[in-house]
CSV table of C-alpha atoms in Angstrom, one decimal:
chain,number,residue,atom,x,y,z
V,1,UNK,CA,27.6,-16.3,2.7
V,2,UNK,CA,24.1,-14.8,2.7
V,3,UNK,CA,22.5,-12.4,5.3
V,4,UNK,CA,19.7,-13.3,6.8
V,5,UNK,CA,17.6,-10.2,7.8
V,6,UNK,CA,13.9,-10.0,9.4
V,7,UNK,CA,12.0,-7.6,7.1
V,8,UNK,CA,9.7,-5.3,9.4
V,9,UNK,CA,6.3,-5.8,10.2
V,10,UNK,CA,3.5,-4.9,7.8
V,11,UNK,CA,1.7,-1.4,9.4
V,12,UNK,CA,4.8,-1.3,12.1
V,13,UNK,CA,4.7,2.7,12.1
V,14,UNK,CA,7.1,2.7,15.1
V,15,UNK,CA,9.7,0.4,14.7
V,16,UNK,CA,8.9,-2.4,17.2
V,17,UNK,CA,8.4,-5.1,15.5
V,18,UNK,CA,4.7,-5.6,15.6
V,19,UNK,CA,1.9,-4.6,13.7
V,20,UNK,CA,0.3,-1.4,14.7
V,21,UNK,CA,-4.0,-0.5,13.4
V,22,UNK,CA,-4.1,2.1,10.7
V,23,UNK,CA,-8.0,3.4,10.8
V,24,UNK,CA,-9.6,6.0,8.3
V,25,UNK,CA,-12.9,7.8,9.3
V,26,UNK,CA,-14.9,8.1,6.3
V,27,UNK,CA,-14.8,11.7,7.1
V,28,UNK,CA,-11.1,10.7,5.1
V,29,UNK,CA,-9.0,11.6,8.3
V,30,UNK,CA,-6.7,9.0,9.1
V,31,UNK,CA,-5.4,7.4,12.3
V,32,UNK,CA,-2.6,5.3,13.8
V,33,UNK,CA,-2.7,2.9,17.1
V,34,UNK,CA,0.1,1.7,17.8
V,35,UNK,CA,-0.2,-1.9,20.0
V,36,UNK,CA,1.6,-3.8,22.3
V,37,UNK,CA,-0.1,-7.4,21.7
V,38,UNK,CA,-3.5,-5.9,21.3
V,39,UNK,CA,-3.5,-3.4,23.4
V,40,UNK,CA,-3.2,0.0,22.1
V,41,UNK,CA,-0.6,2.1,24.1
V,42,UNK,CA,-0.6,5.1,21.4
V,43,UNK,CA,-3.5,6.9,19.6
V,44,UNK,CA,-3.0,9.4,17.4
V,45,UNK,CA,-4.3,11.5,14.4
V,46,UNK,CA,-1.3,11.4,11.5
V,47,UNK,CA,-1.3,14.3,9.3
V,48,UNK,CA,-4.5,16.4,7.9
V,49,UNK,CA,-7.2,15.5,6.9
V,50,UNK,CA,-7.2,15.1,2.8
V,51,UNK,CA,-11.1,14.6,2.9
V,52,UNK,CA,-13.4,11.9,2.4
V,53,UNK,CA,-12.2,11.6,-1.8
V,54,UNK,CA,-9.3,10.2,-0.5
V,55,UNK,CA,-9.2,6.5,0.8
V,56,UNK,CA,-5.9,4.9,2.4
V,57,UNK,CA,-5.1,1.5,0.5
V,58,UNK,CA,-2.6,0.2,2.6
V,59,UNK,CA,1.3,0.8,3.8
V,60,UNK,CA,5.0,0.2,2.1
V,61,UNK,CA,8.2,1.5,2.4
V,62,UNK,CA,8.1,3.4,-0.6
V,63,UNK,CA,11.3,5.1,-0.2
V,64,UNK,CA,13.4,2.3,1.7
V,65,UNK,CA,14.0,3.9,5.4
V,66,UNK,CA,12.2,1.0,7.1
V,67,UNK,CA,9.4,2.7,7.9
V,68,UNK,CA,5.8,2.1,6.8
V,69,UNK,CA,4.5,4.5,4.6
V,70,UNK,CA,0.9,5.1,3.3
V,71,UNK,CA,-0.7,4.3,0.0
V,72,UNK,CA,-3.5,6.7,-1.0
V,73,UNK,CA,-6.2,6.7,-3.7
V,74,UNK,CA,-8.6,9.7,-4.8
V,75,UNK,CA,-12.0,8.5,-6.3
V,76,UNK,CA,-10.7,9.9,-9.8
V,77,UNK,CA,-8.2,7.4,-9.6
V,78,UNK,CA,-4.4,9.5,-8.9
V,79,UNK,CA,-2.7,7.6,-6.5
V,80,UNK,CA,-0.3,9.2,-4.1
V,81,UNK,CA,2.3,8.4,-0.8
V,82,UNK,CA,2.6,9.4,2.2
V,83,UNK,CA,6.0,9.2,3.7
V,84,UNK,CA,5.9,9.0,7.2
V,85,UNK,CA,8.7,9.2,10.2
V,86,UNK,CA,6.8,7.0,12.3
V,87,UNK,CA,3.3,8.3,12.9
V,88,UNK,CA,3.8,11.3,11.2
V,89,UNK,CA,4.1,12.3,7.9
V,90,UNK,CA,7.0,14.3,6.2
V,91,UNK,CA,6.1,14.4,2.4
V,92,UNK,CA,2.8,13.9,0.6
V,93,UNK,CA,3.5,12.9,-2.9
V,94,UNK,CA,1.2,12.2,-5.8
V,95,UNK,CA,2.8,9.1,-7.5
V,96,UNK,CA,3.0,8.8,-11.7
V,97,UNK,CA,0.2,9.8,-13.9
V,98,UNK,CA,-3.8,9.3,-13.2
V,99,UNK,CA,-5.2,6.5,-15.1
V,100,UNK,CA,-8.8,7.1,-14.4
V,101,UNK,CA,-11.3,6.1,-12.1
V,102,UNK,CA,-11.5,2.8,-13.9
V,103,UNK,CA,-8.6,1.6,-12.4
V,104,UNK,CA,-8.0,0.9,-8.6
V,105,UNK,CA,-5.2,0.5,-6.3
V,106,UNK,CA,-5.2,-2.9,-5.0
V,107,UNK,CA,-2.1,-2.4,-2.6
V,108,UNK,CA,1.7,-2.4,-2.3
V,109,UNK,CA,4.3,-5.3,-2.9
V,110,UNK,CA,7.6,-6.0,-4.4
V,111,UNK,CA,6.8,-7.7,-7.7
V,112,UNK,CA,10.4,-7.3,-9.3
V,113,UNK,CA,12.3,-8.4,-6.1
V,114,UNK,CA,14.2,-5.6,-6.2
V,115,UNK,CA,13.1,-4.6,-2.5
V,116,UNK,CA,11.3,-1.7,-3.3
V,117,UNK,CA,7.2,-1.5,-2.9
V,118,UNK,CA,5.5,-1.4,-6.8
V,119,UNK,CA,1.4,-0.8,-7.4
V,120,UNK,CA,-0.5,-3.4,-8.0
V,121,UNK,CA,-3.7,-1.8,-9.9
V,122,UNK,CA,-6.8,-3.6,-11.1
V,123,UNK,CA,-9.0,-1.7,-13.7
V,124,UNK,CA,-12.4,-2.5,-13.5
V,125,UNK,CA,-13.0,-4.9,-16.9
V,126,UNK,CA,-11.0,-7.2,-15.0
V,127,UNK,CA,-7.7,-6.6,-16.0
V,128,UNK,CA,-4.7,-6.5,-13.3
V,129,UNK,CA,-1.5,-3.8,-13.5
V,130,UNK,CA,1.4,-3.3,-11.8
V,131,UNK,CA,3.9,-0.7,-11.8
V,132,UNK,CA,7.0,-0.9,-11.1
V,133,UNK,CA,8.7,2.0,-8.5
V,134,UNK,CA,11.7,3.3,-7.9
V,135,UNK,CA,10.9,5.7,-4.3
V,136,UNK,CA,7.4,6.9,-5.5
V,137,UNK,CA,8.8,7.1,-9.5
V,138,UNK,CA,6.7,4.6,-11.5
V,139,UNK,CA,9.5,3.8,-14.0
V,140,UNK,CA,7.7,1.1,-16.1
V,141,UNK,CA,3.5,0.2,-15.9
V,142,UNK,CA,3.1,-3.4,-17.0
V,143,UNK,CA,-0.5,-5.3,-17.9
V,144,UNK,CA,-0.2,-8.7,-15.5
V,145,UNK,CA,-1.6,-11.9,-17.5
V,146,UNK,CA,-4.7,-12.4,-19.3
V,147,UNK,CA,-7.8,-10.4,-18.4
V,148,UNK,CA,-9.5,-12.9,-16.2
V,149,UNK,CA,-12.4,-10.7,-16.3
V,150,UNK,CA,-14.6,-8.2,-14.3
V,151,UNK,CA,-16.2,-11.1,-12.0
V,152,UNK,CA,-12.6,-11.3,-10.8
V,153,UNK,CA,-10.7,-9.6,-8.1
V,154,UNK,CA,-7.7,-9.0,-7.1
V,155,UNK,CA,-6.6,-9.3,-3.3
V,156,UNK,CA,-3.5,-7.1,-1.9
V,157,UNK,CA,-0.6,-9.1,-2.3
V,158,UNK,CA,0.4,-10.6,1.2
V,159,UNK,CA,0.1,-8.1,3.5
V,160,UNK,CA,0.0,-5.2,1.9
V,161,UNK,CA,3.8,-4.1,3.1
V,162,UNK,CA,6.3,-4.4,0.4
V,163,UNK,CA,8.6,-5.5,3.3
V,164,UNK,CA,6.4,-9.0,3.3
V,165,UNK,CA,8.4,-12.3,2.8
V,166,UNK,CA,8.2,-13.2,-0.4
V,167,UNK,CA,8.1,-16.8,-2.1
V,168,UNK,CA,10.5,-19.1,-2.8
V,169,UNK,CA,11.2,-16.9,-6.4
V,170,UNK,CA,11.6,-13.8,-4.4
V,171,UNK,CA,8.1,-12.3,-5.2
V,172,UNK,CA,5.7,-11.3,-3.2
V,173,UNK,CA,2.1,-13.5,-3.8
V,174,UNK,CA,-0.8,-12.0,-5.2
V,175,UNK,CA,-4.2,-13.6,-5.0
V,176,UNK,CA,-7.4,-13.6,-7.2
V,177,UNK,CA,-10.8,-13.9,-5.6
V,178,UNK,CA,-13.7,-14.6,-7.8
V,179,UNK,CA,-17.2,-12.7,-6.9
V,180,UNK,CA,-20.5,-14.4,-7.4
């Protein structure tokens, strides 16, 4: 007999249920409101300031206690993780080795079904990456398809939370927007 549990909510940074707003000011300080419906009923700052080189990609529970954690790029590419208790962060951690600024972090999903949140990258001549994590270990970087080219973009997978439902094969979607 299978278990049937309800993944958490994408951005849910206290446990609730429902999504919560995670805002950066372009000053690179970051920011959490937490909502009830659409009403915010928390607003806080979470953690330092890491300046304005660093830009917040999107959330996953990188290290599999439920909660969301945050997905960070610098503008020279190195990706990092944020692992947060809630609104506040416990460990910053910069994740595998920096590929360059050629590459960008599109966001967090699990593209192994293994449960855990993986990187999908897309490198600017068009070509799509993901690697695979274990916590915030990359332990294998894989090329994904054919290079459909630089007039094509990748869009974060679902909703950005590894924790998303995935499809009927137990992967999370990924979608390609064309520019132009």
């Amino acid at each position: 007999m299978a278990l049937s549990i309800s993944p958490p909510t994408a951005y849910d940074f206290n446990g609730d249920k429902t999504s919560d707003i995670l805002w950066q000011n372009t000053s690179g300080q970051q920011a959490t409101w937490l909502l009830n419906n659409t009403m915010p009923f928390n607003e806080s700052v979470a953690g330092g300031n890491p300046g304005p080189s660093w830009q917040v990609i999107g959330a996953g529970d990188f290290n599999g206690d439920g909660d969301a954690d945050i997905l960070w790029q610098n503008t020279n590419g190195q990706p990092a993780v944020w692992l947060m208790n809630g609104t506040t962060p416990f460990s910053e951690v910069a994740v595998g080795n920096n590929p360059g600024p050629s590459w960008r972090v599109i966001g967090a999903g699990d593209f192994n079904g293994d449960g855990d949140a993986d990187i999908l990258w897309q490198n600017t001549n068009g070509q799509a990456a993901v690697w695979l994590m274990n916590g915030t270990t990359p332990f294998s970087e894989q090329l994904v398809g054919a290079n459909p080219g630089p007039s094509w973009h990748a869009s974060a997978p679902a909703t950005s939370m590894v924790t998303a439902m995935p499809t009927s094969c137990g992967k999370t979607p990924m979608a390609r927007r064309r520019s132009g």
